[in-house]
JSON list of C-alpha atoms in Angstrom, two decimals:
[
{"chain": "A", "resi": 1, "resn": "MET", "atom": "CA", "xyz": [3.26, 10.46, 17.91]},
{"chain": "A", "resi": 2, "resn": "GLN", "atom": "CA", "xyz": [6.36, 8.61, 17.01]},
{"chain": "A", "resi": 3, "resn": "HIS", "atom": "CA", "xyz": [6.53, 6.32, 14.22]},
{"chain": "A", "resi": 4, "resn": "THR", "atom": "CA", "xyz": [8.22, 3.24, 14.62]},
{"chain": "A", "resi": 5, "resn": "ILE", "atom": "CA", "xyz": [9.81, 1.79, 11.20]},
{"chain": "A", "resi": 6, "resn": "LEU", "atom": "CA", "xyz": [10.46, -1.88, 11.02]},
{"chain": "A", "resi": 7, "resn": "ILE", "atom": "CA", "xyz": [13.39, -2.71, 8.80]},
{"chain": "A", "resi": 8, "resn": "ALA", "atom": "CA", "xyz": [13.61, -6.41, 7.80]},
{"chain": "A", "resi": 9, "resn": "GLU", "atom": "CA", "xyz": [17.18, -6.82, 5.83]},
{"chain": "A", "resi": 10, "resn": "ASP", "atom": "CA", "xyz": [19.82, -8.65, 5.99]},
{"chain": "A", "resi": 11, "resn": "ASP", "atom": "CA", "xyz": [22.37, -6.48, 5.37]},
{"chain": "A", "resi": 12, "resn": "HIS", "atom": "CA", "xyz": [24.03, -4.85, 8.16]},
{"chain": "A", "resi": 13, "resn": "ASP", "atom": "CA", "xyz": [25.40, -2.08, 6.27]},
{"chain": "A", "resi": 14, "resn": "ILE", "atom": "CA", "xyz": [21.77, -1.04, 4.95]},
{"chain": "A", "resi": 15, "resn": "ILE", "atom": "CA", "xyz": [20.36, -1.24, 8.02]},
{"chain": "A", "resi": 16, "resn": "GLU", "atom": "CA", "xyz": [22.81, 1.11, 9.31]},
{"chain": "A", "resi": 17, "resn": "LEU", "atom": "CA", "xyz": [22.19, 3.39, 6.74]},
{"chain": "A", "resi": 18, "resn": "LEU", "atom": "CA", "xyz": [18.75, 3.54, 7.06]},
{"chain": "A", "resi": 19, "resn": "THR", "atom": "CA", "xyz": [18.70, 3.44, 10.84]},
{"chain": "A", "resi": 20, "resn": "LEU", "atom": "CA", "xyz": [21.09, 6.98, 10.55]},
{"chain": "A", "resi": 21, "resn": "TYR", "atom": "CA", "xyz": [18.80, 8.49, 7.96]},
{"chain": "A", "resi": 22, "resn": "LEU", "atom": "CA", "xyz": [15.30, 7.56, 9.94]},
{"chain": "A", "resi": 23, "resn": "THR", "atom": "CA", "xyz": [16.34, 8.21, 13.15]},
{"chain": "A", "resi": 24, "resn": "GLY", "atom": "CA", "xyz": [17.29, 11.78, 11.90]},
{"chain": "A", "resi": 25, "resn": "ALA", "atom": "CA", "xyz": [13.86, 12.20, 10.79]},
{"chain": "A", "resi": 26, "resn": "ASP", "atom": "CA", "xyz": [12.78, 11.56, 14.02]},
{"chain": "A", "resi": 27, "resn": "PHE", "atom": "CA", "xyz": [11.64, 7.90, 13.49]},
{"chain": "A", "resi": 28, "resn": "ALA", "atom": "CA", "xyz": [12.08, 5.10, 16.09]},
{"chain": "A", "resi": 29, "resn": "VAL", "atom": "CA", "xyz": [13.49, 1.87, 14.62]},
{"chain": "A", "resi": 30, "resn": "ARG", "atom": "CA", "xyz": [13.47, -1.72, 14.73]},
{"chain": "A", "resi": 31, "resn": "ALA", "atom": "CA", "xyz": [15.58, -3.82, 12.98]},
{"chain": "A", "resi": 32, "resn": "VAL", "atom": "CA", "xyz": [15.69, -7.78, 12.09]},
{"chain": "A", "resi": 33, "resn": "THR", "atom": "CA", "xyz": [17.15, -9.88, 9.51]},
{"chain": "A", "resi": 34, "resn": "ASP", "atom": "CA", "xyz": [14.82, -12.48, 8.37]},
{"chain": "A", "resi": 35, "resn": "GLY", "atom": "CA", "xyz": [11.22, -12.76, 7.42]},
{"chain": "A", "resi": 36, "resn": "GLU", "atom": "CA", "xyz": [10.27, -14.90, 10.44]},
{"chain": "A", "resi": 37, "resn": "GLN", "atom": "CA", "xyz": [11.52, -12.14, 13.03]},
{"chain": "A", "resi": 38, "resn": "ALA", "atom": "CA", "xyz": [9.81, -9.32, 11.14]},
{"chain": "A", "resi": 39, "resn": "LEU", "atom": "CA", "xyz": [6.36, -11.44, 11.21]},
{"chain": "A", "resi": 40, "resn": "GLU", "atom": "CA", "xyz": [6.67, -11.92, 14.56]},
{"chain": "A", "resi": 41, "resn": "ALA", "atom": "CA", "xyz": [7.34, -8.06, 15.66]},
{"chain": "A", "resi": 42, "resn": "ILE", "atom": "CA", "xyz": [4.44, -7.06, 13.46]},
{"chain": "A", "resi": 43, "resn": "ARG", "atom": "CA", "xyz": [2.40, -9.45, 15.27]},
{"chain": "A", "resi": 44, "resn": "ALA", "atom": "CA", "xyz": [3.71, -8.29, 18.39]},
{"chain": "A", "resi": 45, "resn": "GLY", "atom": "CA", "xyz": [2.15, -4.65, 17.57]},
{"chain": "A", "resi": 46, "resn": "GLY", "atom": "CA", "xyz": [3.63, -0.86, 17.56]},
{"chain": "A", "resi": 47, "resn": "ILE", "atom": "CA", "xyz": [5.17, -1.28, 14.30]},
{"chain": "A", "resi": 48, "resn": "SER", "atom": "CA", "xyz": [3.67, 1.90, 11.88]},
{"chain": "A", "resi": 49, "resn": "LEU", "atom": "CA", "xyz": [5.28, 1.16, 8.81]},
{"chain": "A", "resi": 50, "resn": "VAL", "atom": "CA", "xyz": [7.42, -1.94, 7.45]},
{"chain": "A", "resi": 51, "resn": "LEU", "atom": "CA", "xyz": [10.82, -1.87, 4.83]},
{"chain": "A", "resi": 52, "resn": "ALA", "atom": "CA", "xyz": [11.40, -5.28, 3.52]},
{"chain": "A", "resi": 53, "resn": "ASP", "atom": "CA", "xyz": [13.95, -6.86, 1.70]},
{"chain": "A", "resi": 54, "resn": "LEU", "atom": "CA", "xyz": [12.94, -9.71, -0.48]},
{"chain": "A", "resi": 55, "resn": "MET", "atom": "CA", "xyz": [15.49, -11.99, -0.14]},
{"chain": "A", "resi": 56, "resn": "MET", "atom": "CA", "xyz": [15.69, -13.10, 3.67]},
{"chain": "A", "resi": 57, "resn": "PRO", "atom": "CA", "xyz": [16.52, -16.16, 5.20]},
{"chain": "A", "resi": 58, "resn": "GLY", "atom": "CA", "xyz": [13.99, -17.82, 7.20]},
{"chain": "A", "resi": 59, "resn": "MET", "atom": "CA", "xyz": [11.19, -16.49, 4.89]},
{"chain": "A", "resi": 60, "resn": "ASN", "atom": "CA", "xyz": [11.50, -14.55, 1.84]},
{"chain": "A", "resi": 61, "resn": "GLY", "atom": "CA", "xyz": [9.85, -10.72, 1.83]},
{"chain": "A", "resi": 62, "resn": "TYR", "atom": "CA", "xyz": [6.90, -12.05, -0.52]},
{"chain": "A", "resi": 63, "resn": "GLU", "atom": "CA", "xyz": [6.00, -14.58, 2.03]},
{"chain": "A", "resi": 64, "resn": "LEU", "atom": "CA", "xyz": [6.03, -12.05, 4.77]},
{"chain": "A", "resi": 65, "resn": "ILE", "atom": "CA", "xyz": [3.88, -9.52, 2.89]},
{"chain": "A", "resi": 66, "resn": "ARG", "atom": "CA", "xyz": [1.54, -12.25, 2.09]},
{"chain": "A", "resi": 67, "resn": "GLN", "atom": "CA", "xyz": [1.36, -13.54, 5.60]},
{"chain": "A", "resi": 68, "resn": "VAL", "atom": "CA", "xyz": [1.14, -10.02, 6.87]},
{"chain": "A", "resi": 69, "resn": "ARG", "atom": "CA", "xyz": [-1.87, -9.08, 4.40]},
{"chain": "A", "resi": 70, "resn": "ALA", "atom": "CA", "xyz": [-3.84, -12.03, 6.01]},
{"chain": "A", "resi": 71, "resn": "PHE", "atom": "CA", "xyz": [-4.32, -9.96, 9.48]},
{"chain": "A", "resi": 72, "resn": "SER", "atom": "CA", "xyz": [-2.68, -5.98, 8.75]},
{"chain": "A", "resi": 73, "resn": "ASN", "atom": "CA", "xyz": [-3.07, -3.54, 6.53]},
{"chain": "A", "resi": 74, "resn": "LEU", "atom": "CA", "xyz": [-0.06, -1.82, 7.52]},
{"chain": "A", "resi": 75, "resn": "PRO", "atom": "CA", "xyz": [2.34, 0.06, 5.11]},
{"chain": "A", "resi": 76, "resn": "ILE", "atom": "CA", "xyz": [5.10, -2.05, 3.69]},
{"chain": "A", "resi": 77, "resn": "LEU", "atom": "CA", "xyz": [7.41, -0.77, 1.51]},
{"chain": "A", "resi": 78, "resn": "ILE", "atom": "CA", "xyz": [9.93, -3.19, -0.30]},
{"chain": "A", "resi": 79, "resn": "LEU", "atom": "CA", "xyz": [13.60, -2.15, -0.96]},
{"chain": "A", "resi": 80, "resn": "SER", "atom": "CA", "xyz": [15.17, -4.84, -3.23]},
{"chain": "A", "resi": 81, "resn": "ALA", "atom": "CA", "xyz": [17.87, -5.41, -5.52]},
{"chain": "A", "resi": 82, "resn": "ARG", "atom": "CA", "xyz": [15.83, -7.12, -8.17]},
{"chain": "A", "resi": 83, "resn": "THR", "atom": "CA", "xyz": [15.07, -4.63, -10.83]},
{"chain": "A", "resi": 84, "resn": "MET", "atom": "CA", "xyz": [12.72, -7.22, -13.23]},
{"chain": "A", "resi": 85, "resn": "ASP", "atom": "CA", "xyz": [9.57, -5.95, -13.84]},
{"chain": "A", "resi": 86, "resn": "ALA", "atom": "CA", "xyz": [7.95, -9.60, -13.06]},
{"chain": "A", "resi": 87, "resn": "ASP", "atom": "CA", "xyz": [9.50, -8.85, -9.44]},
{"chain": "A", "resi": 88, "resn": "LYS", "atom": "CA", "xyz": [7.93, -5.29, -9.30]},
{"chain": "A", "resi": 89, "resn": "VAL", "atom": "CA", "xyz": [4.56, -6.69, -10.37]},
{"chain": "A", "resi": 90, "resn": "LEU", "atom": "CA", "xyz": [4.79, -9.41, -8.04]},
{"chain": "A", "resi": 91, "resn": "GLY", "atom": "CA", "xyz": [6.03, -7.50, -5.18]},
{"chain": "A", "resi": 92, "resn": "LEU", "atom": "CA", "xyz": [2.67, -5.50, -5.62]},
{"chain": "A", "resi": 93, "resn": "ASP", "atom": "CA", "xyz": [0.36, -8.40, -5.93]},
{"chain": "A", "resi": 94, "resn": "VAL", "atom": "CA", "xyz": [1.03, -9.86, -2.76]},
{"chain": "A", "resi": 95, "resn": "GLY", "atom": "CA", "xyz": [0.39, -6.60, -1.18]},
{"chain": "A", "resi": 96, "resn": "ALA", "atom": "CA", "xyz": [3.34, -4.12, -1.18]},
{"chain": "A", "resi": 97, "resn": "ASP", "atom": "CA", "xyz": [2.71, -0.17, -1.33]},
{"chain": "A", "resi": 98, "resn": "ALA", "atom": "CA", "xyz": [6.04, 0.44, -3.17]},
{"chain": "A", "resi": 99, "resn": "TYR", "atom": "CA", "xyz": [8.57, -1.06, -4.67]},
{"chain": "A", "resi": 100, "resn": "LEU", "atom": "CA", "xyz": [12.29, 0.75, -4.36]},
{"chain": "A", "resi": 101, "resn": "THR", "atom": "CA", "xyz": [15.08, -0.85, -6.25]},
{"chain": "A", "resi": 102, "resn": "LYS", "atom": "CA", "xyz": [18.62, -0.99, -4.54]},
{"chain": "A", "resi": 103, "resn": "PRO", "atom": "CA", "xyz": [21.17, 1.14, -4.78]},
{"chain": "A", "resi": 104, "resn": "PHE", "atom": "CA", "xyz": [19.05, 3.61, -3.42]},
{"chain": "A", "resi": 105, "resn": "ASN", "atom": "CA", "xyz": [18.91, 7.33, -2.44]},
{"chain": "A", "resi": 106, "resn": "ALA", "atom": "CA", "xyz": [18.65, 7.08, 1.54]},
{"chain": "A", "resi": 107, "resn": "LEU", "atom": "CA", "xyz": [16.86, 10.85, 1.46]},
{"chain": "A", "resi": 108, "resn": "GLU", "atom": "CA", "xyz": [14.22, 9.30, -1.13]},
{"chain": "A", "resi": 109, "resn": "VAL", "atom": "CA", "xyz": [13.81, 6.36, 0.87]},
{"chain": "A", "resi": 110, "resn": "VAL", "atom": "CA", "xyz": [12.53, 8.46, 3.98]},
{"chain": "A", "resi": 111, "resn": "ALA", "atom": "CA", "xyz": [10.58, 10.70, 1.90]},
{"chain": "A", "resi": 112, "resn": "TYR", "atom": "CA", "xyz": [8.80, 7.30, 0.65]},
{"chain": "A", "resi": 113, "resn": "VAL", "atom": "CA", "xyz": [8.22, 6.33, 4.44]},
{"chain": "A", "resi": 114, "resn": "LYS", "atom": "CA", "xyz": [6.97, 9.95, 5.11]},
{"chain": "A", "resi": 115, "resn": "ALA", "atom": "CA", "xyz": [4.03, 9.87, 2.07]},
{"chain": "A", "resi": 116, "resn": "ALA", "atom": "CA", "xyz": [3.40, 6.72, 2.85]},
{"chain": "A", "resi": 117, "resn": "LEU", "atom": "CA", "xyz": [2.60, 7.00, 6.48]},
{"chain": "A", "resi": 118, "resn": "ARG", "atom": "CA", "xyz": [1.13, 10.75, 5.86]},
{"chain": "A", "resi": 119, "resn": "ARG", "atom": "CA", "xyz": [-1.57, 8.99, 3.37]},
{"chain": "A", "resi": 120, "resn": "TYR", "atom": "CA", "xyz": [-2.10, 5.73, 5.64]},
{"chain": "A", "resi": 121, "resn": "TYR", "atom": "CA", "xyz": [-2.73, 7.63, 8.92]},
{"chain": "A", "resi": 122, "resn": "GLU", "atom": "CA", "xyz": [-4.37, 10.88, 7.39]},
{"chain": "A", "resi": 123, "resn": "LEU", "atom": "CA", "xyz": [-7.18, 8.88, 5.65]},
{"chain": "A", "resi": 124, "resn": "GLY", "atom": "CA", "xyz": [-8.31, 7.76, 8.75]},
{"chain": "A", "resi": 125, "resn": "ALA", "atom": "CA", "xyz": [-8.10, 11.23, 10.34]},
{"chain": "A", "resi": 126, "resn": "GLY", "atom": "CA", "xyz": [-9.78, 12.85, 7.27]},
{"chain": "A", "resi": 127, "resn": "GLN", "atom": "CA", "xyz": [-12.80, 10.99, 7.72]},
{"chain": "A", "resi": 128, "resn": "SER", "atom": "CA", "xyz": [-12.80, 11.18, 11.40]},
{"chain": "A", "resi": 129, "resn": "ARG", "atom": "CA", "xyz": [-14.07, 14.69, 11.03]},
{"chain": "A", "resi": 130, "resn": "GLN", "atom": "CA", "xyz": [-17.85, 15.07, 11.98]},
{"chain": "A", "resi": 131, "resn": "ASP", "atom": "CA", "xyz": [-18.91, 16.34, 8.74]},
{"chain": "A", "resi": 132, "resn": "ALA", "atom": "CA", "xyz": [-17.52, 13.21, 6.83]},
{"chain": "A", "resi": 133, "resn": "PRO", "atom": "CA", "xyz": [-19.12, 9.91, 6.23]},
{"chain": "A", "resi": 134, "resn": "HIS", "atom": "CA", "xyz": [-17.74, 6.95, 8.19]},
{"chain": "A", "resi": 135, "resn": "THR", "atom": "CA", "xyz": [-19.05, 4.55, 5.84]},
{"chain": "A", "resi": 136, "resn": "LEU", "atom": "CA", "xyz": [-19.28, 4.93, 1.86]},
{"chain": "A", "resi": 137, "resn": "THR", "atom": "CA", "xyz": [-21.66, 2.46, -0.13]},
{"chain": "A", "resi": 138, "resn": "LEU", "atom": "CA", "xyz": [-22.08, 1.21, -3.35]},
{"chain": "A", "resi": 139, "resn": "GLY", "atom": "CA", "xyz": [-23.58, -1.49, -4.48]},
{"chain": "A", "resi": 140, "resn": "ASP", "atom": "CA", "xyz": [-22.94, -4.75, -2.78]},
{"chain": "A", "resi": 141, "resn": "LEU", "atom": "CA", "xyz": [-19.49, -2.80, -1.04]},
{"chain": "A", "resi": 142, "resn": "GLU", "atom": "CA", "xyz": [-19.52, -1.32, 1.87]},
{"chain": "A", "resi": 143, "resn": "LEU", "atom": "CA", "xyz": [-16.40, 0.82, 3.28]},
{"chain": "A", "resi": 144, "resn": "ASP", "atom": "CA", "xyz": [-16.28, 1.89, 6.68]},
{"chain": "A", "resi": 145, "resn": "THR", "atom": "CA", "xyz": [-13.55, 4.92, 6.89]},
{"chain": "A", "resi": 146, "resn": "THR", "atom": "CA", "xyz": [-12.87, 4.48, 10.39]},
{"chain": "A", "resi": 147, "resn": "GLN", "atom": "CA", "xyz": [-11.52, 1.03, 10.92]},
{"chain": "A", "resi": 148, "resn": "PHE", "atom": "CA", "xyz": [-10.26, 0.84, 7.35]},
{"chain": "A", "resi": 149, "resn": "ILE", "atom": "CA", "xyz": [-12.36, -2.34, 6.51]},
{"chain": "A", "resi": 150, "resn": "LEU", "atom": "CA", "xyz": [-14.45, -3.23, 3.46]},
{"chain": "A", "resi": 151, "resn": "ARG", "atom": "CA", "xyz": [-17.36, -5.60, 3.12]},
{"chain": "A", "resi": 152, "resn": "LYS", "atom": "CA", "xyz": [-19.09, -6.98, 0.56]},
{"chain": "A", "resi": 153, "resn": "ASN", "atom": "CA", "xyz": [-22.61, -8.49, 0.92]},
{"chain": "A", "resi": 154, "resn": "GLY", "atom": "CA", "xyz": [-21.26, -8.35, 4.71]},
{"chain": "A", "resi": 155, "resn": "GLU", "atom": "CA", "xyz": [-18.16, -10.45, 3.95]},
{"chain": "A", "resi": 156, "resn": "THR", "atom": "CA", "xyz": [-14.80, -8.25, 5.09]},
{"chain": "A", "resi": 157, "resn": "VAL", "atom": "CA", "xyz": [-12.48, -8.33, 2.11]},
{"chain": "A", "resi": 158, "resn": "PRO", "atom": "CA", "xyz": [-8.72, -8.22, 3.21]},
{"chain": "A", "resi": 159, "resn": "LEU", "atom": "CA", "xyz": [-7.20, -5.12, 1.14]},
{"chain": "A", "resi": 160, "resn": "THR", "atom": "CA", "xyz": [-3.62, -3.41, 1.54]},
{"chain": "A", "resi": 161, "resn": "SER", "atom": "CA", "xyz": [-3.58, 0.31, 2.58]},
{"chain": "A", "resi": 162, "resn": "THR", "atom": "CA", "xyz": [-2.91, 1.71, -0.75]},
{"chain": "A", "resi": 163, "resn": "GLU", "atom": "CA", "xyz": [-5.99, -0.76, -2.37]},
{"chain": "A", "resi": 164, "resn": "LEU", "atom": "CA", "xyz": [-7.89, 1.13, 0.74]},
{"chain": "A", "resi": 165, "resn": "LYS", "atom": "CA", "xyz": [-6.87, 4.66, -0.32]},
{"chain": "A", "resi": 166, "resn": "ILE", "atom": "CA", "xyz": [-7.53, 3.91, -3.90]},
{"chain": "A", "resi": 167, "resn": "LEU", "atom": "CA", "xyz": [-11.09, 2.46, -3.82]},
{"chain": "A", "resi": 168, "resn": "ALA", "atom": "CA", "xyz": [-11.87, 5.44, -0.66]},
{"chain": "A", "resi": 169, "resn": "ARG", "atom": "CA", "xyz": [-11.13, 7.80, -3.57]},
{"chain": "A", "resi": 170, "resn": "LEU", "atom": "CA", "xyz": [-12.93, 6.23, -5.98]},
{"chain": "A", "resi": 171, "resn": "MET", "atom": "CA", "xyz": [-15.87, 5.64, -3.75]},
{"chain": "A", "resi": 172, "resn": "SER", "atom": "CA", "xyz": [-16.13, 9.00, -2.54]},
{"chain": "A", "resi": 173, "resn": "CYS", "atom": "CA", "xyz": [-17.30, 10.28, -5.95]},
{"chain": "A", "resi": 174, "resn": "PRO", "atom": "CA", "xyz": [-19.15, 7.39, -8.18]},
{"chain": "A", "resi": 175, "resn": "GLY", "atom": "CA", "xyz": [-19.14, 8.61, -11.50]},
{"chain": "A", "resi": 176, "resn": "ARG", "atom": "CA", "xyz": [-16.45, 10.43, -11.49]},
{"chain": "A", "resi": 177, "resn": "VAL", "atom": "CA", "xyz": [-13.12, 9.95, -13.49]},
{"chain": "A", "resi": 178, "resn": "PHE", "atom": "CA", "xyz": [-9.77, 9.85, -11.98]},
{"chain": "A", "resi": 179, "resn": "THR", "atom": "CA", "xyz": [-6.47, 10.10, -13.78]},
{"chain": "A", "resi": 180, "resn": "LYS", "atom": "CA", "xyz": [-3.65, 7.89, -12.56]},
{"chain": "A", "resi": 181, "resn": "ALA", "atom": "CA", "xyz": [-2.01, 10.96, -11.16]},
{"chain": "A", "resi": 182, "resn": "GLN", "atom": "CA", "xyz": [-4.91, 11.76, -9.21]},
{"chain": "A", "resi": 183, "resn": "LEU", "atom": "CA", "xyz": [-4.88, 8.33, -7.68]},
{"chain": "A", "resi": 184, "resn": "TYR", "atom": "CA", "xyz": [-1.53, 8.27, -7.25]},
{"chain": "A", "resi": 185, "resn": "GLU", "atom": "CA", "xyz": [-1.44, 11.28, -5.48]},
{"chain": "A", "resi": 186, "resn": "CYS", "atom": "CA", "xyz": [-4.04, 10.33, -3.02]},
{"chain": "A", "resi": 187, "resn": "VAL", "atom": "CA", "xyz": [-1.55, 7.19, -2.42]},
{"chain": "A", "resi": 188, "resn": "GLY", "atom": "CA", "xyz": [1.82, 8.48, -2.08]},
{"chain": "A", "resi": 189, "resn": "GLY", "atom": "CA", "xyz": [2.67, 11.72, -3.26]},
{"chain": "A", "resi": 190, "resn": "ALA", "atom": "CA", "xyz": [3.95, 13.01, -6.85]},
{"chain": "A", "resi": 191, "resn": "TYR", "atom": "CA", "xyz": [3.11, 10.83, -9.74]},
{"chain": "A", "resi": 192, "resn": "TYR", "atom": "CA", "xyz": [5.77, 9.91, -12.69]},
{"chain": "A", "resi": 193, "resn": "GLU", "atom": "CA", "xyz": [5.37, 8.21, -16.14]},
{"chain": "A", "resi": 194, "resn": "SER", "atom": "CA", "xyz": [6.97, 5.34, -14.82]},
{"chain": "A", "resi": 195, "resn": "ASP", "atom": "CA", "xyz": [4.04, 4.84, -12.37]},
{"chain": "A", "resi": 196, "resn": "ASP", "atom": "CA", "xyz": [1.56, 3.89, -14.88]},
{"chain": "A", "resi": 197, "resn": "ASN", "atom": "CA", "xyz": [2.21, 0.15, -14.28]},
{"chain": "A", "resi": 198, "resn": "THR", "atom": "CA", "xyz": [2.22, 0.40, -10.75]},
{"chain": "A", "resi": 199, "resn": "MET", "atom": "CA", "xyz": [-1.38, 1.84, -10.73]},
{"chain": "A", "resi": 200, "resn": "MET", "atom": "CA", "xyz": [-2.78, -0.46, -13.34]},
{"chain": "A", "resi": 201, "resn": "VAL", "atom": "CA", "xyz": [-1.43, -3.21, -10.80]},
{"chain": "A", "resi": 202, "resn": "HIS", "atom": "CA", "xyz": [-3.09, -1.99, -8.27]},
{"chain": "A", "resi": 203, "resn": "ILE", "atom": "CA", "xyz": [-6.34, -1.63, -10.40]},
{"chain": "A", "resi": 204, "resn": "SER", "atom": "CA", "xyz": [-5.93, -5.06, -11.26]},
{"chain": "A", "resi": 205, "resn": "ASN", "atom": "CA", "xyz": [-5.60, -6.48, -7.66]},
{"chain": "A", "resi": 206, "resn": "LEU", "atom": "CA", "xyz": [-8.70, -4.34, -6.72]},
{"chain": "A", "resi": 207, "resn": "ARG", "atom": "CA", "xyz": [-10.81, -6.01, -9.50]},
{"chain": "A", "resi": 208, "resn": "ALA", "atom": "CA", "xyz": [-9.83, -9.38, -8.72]},
{"chain": "A", "resi": 209, "resn": "LYS", "atom": "CA", "xyz": [-11.00, -8.71, -4.77]},
{"chain": "A", "resi": 210, "resn": "ILE", "atom": "CA", "xyz": [-14.27, -6.99, -5.13]},
{"chain": "A", "resi": 211, "resn": "GLU", "atom": "CA", "xyz": [-15.42, -8.22, -8.91]},
{"chain": "A", "resi": 212, "resn": "ASP", "atom": "CA", "xyz": [-17.54, -11.16, -9.51]},
{"chain": "A", "resi": 213, "resn": "ASP", "atom": "CA", "xyz": [-16.18, -10.96, -13.06]},
{"chain": "A", "resi": 214, "resn": "PRO", "atom": "CA", "xyz": [-12.63, -9.25, -13.05]},
{"chain": "A", "resi": 215, "resn": "ALA", "atom": "CA", "xyz": [-12.55, -9.27, -17.01]},
{"chain": "A", "resi": 216, "resn": "ASN", "atom": "CA", "xyz": [-15.51, -7.52, -17.21]},
{"chain": "A", "resi": 217, "resn": "PRO", "atom": "CA", "xyz": [-15.76, -4.97, -14.06]},
{"chain": "A", "resi": 218, "resn": "LYS", "atom": "CA", "xyz": [-18.86, -4.08, -12.66]},
{"chain": "A", "resi": 219, "resn": "TYR", "atom": "CA", "xyz": [-17.45, -1.33, -10.00]},
{"chain": "A", "resi": 220, "resn": "ILE", "atom": "CA", "xyz": [-13.86, -0.10, -11.36]},
{"chain": "A", "resi": 221, "resn": "LYS", "atom": "CA", "xyz": [-14.40, 1.13, -14.93]},
{"chain": "A", "resi": 222, "resn": "THR", "atom": "CA", "xyz": [-11.30, 2.14, -17.57]},
{"chain": "A", "resi": 223, "resn": "VAL", "atom": "CA", "xyz": [-12.31, 5.09, -19.18]},
{"chain": "A", "resi": 224, "resn": "ARG", "atom": "CA", "xyz": [-9.51, 5.25, -21.97]},
{"chain": "A", "resi": 225, "resn": "GLY", "atom": "CA", "xyz": [-7.17, 8.01, -22.02]},
{"chain": "A", "resi": 226, "resn": "LEU", "atom": "CA", "xyz": [-8.30, 9.19, -19.23]},
{"chain": "A", "resi": 227, "resn": "GLY", "atom": "CA", "xyz": [-8.19, 7.16, -15.93]},
{"chain": "A", "resi": 228, "resn": "TYR", "atom": "CA", "xyz": [-10.74, 5.08, -13.97]},
{"chain": "A", "resi": 229, "resn": "LYS", "atom": "CA", "xyz": [-14.29, 5.58, -12.22]},
{"chain": "A", "resi": 230, "resn": "ILE", "atom": "CA", "xyz": [-16.48, 3.66, -10.20]},
{"chain": "A", "resi": 231, "resn": "GLU", "atom": "CA", "xyz": [-20.03, 2.82, -10.72]},
{"chain": "A", "resi": 232, "resn": "GLY", "atom": "CA", "xyz": [-22.72, 1.18, -8.92]},
{"chain": "A", "resi": 233, "resn": "GLN", "atom": "CA", "xyz": [-25.49, -1.40, -10.33]}
]
């Protein structure tokens, strides 16, 4: 299966560069120059992953991601010239799976794309084996690993693809402590110390979505100096 990558970027030089490297890596590429066109392309289907700039005409990248997350867990990687921590946190908070800054190494972008696709699609492929459970249940939470849907008390909880992977890893072994590195590996590959804040944002977002009181979590617990674990009550 050939994956199709959607580039949402208004800089034609960047589109040309990314298209060159992505097609060279055997991906199909579509490109649009504003957020509204990107949303329309995603709704039409056939897109495997999105590379999105933040500053685009019509609809910015933040709003694009917010709207996509209302109906899809499609992997979305941000490519932006904004390097402030606040911008990165906001990008991850609205639902991006990774935040890459410009100027970038095109080969590194391709590596991120491959890792995101591998993790996103292998999560489903791995759980489709006959010896693997299709549903993980813990307390009020029920994670369908076939359809990638989380329900709490029977109500669907919208999660990003990254949040789904983290939660699936935690729910697969209740009570086990996972380091940030182990959780990051299930999301996108190699872990670096600079990724600490990224993982904390993902955990914070998960708590906001699944906990009744995120400040006093019932499910996802922090184990100081080690990492995180999930517990059922």
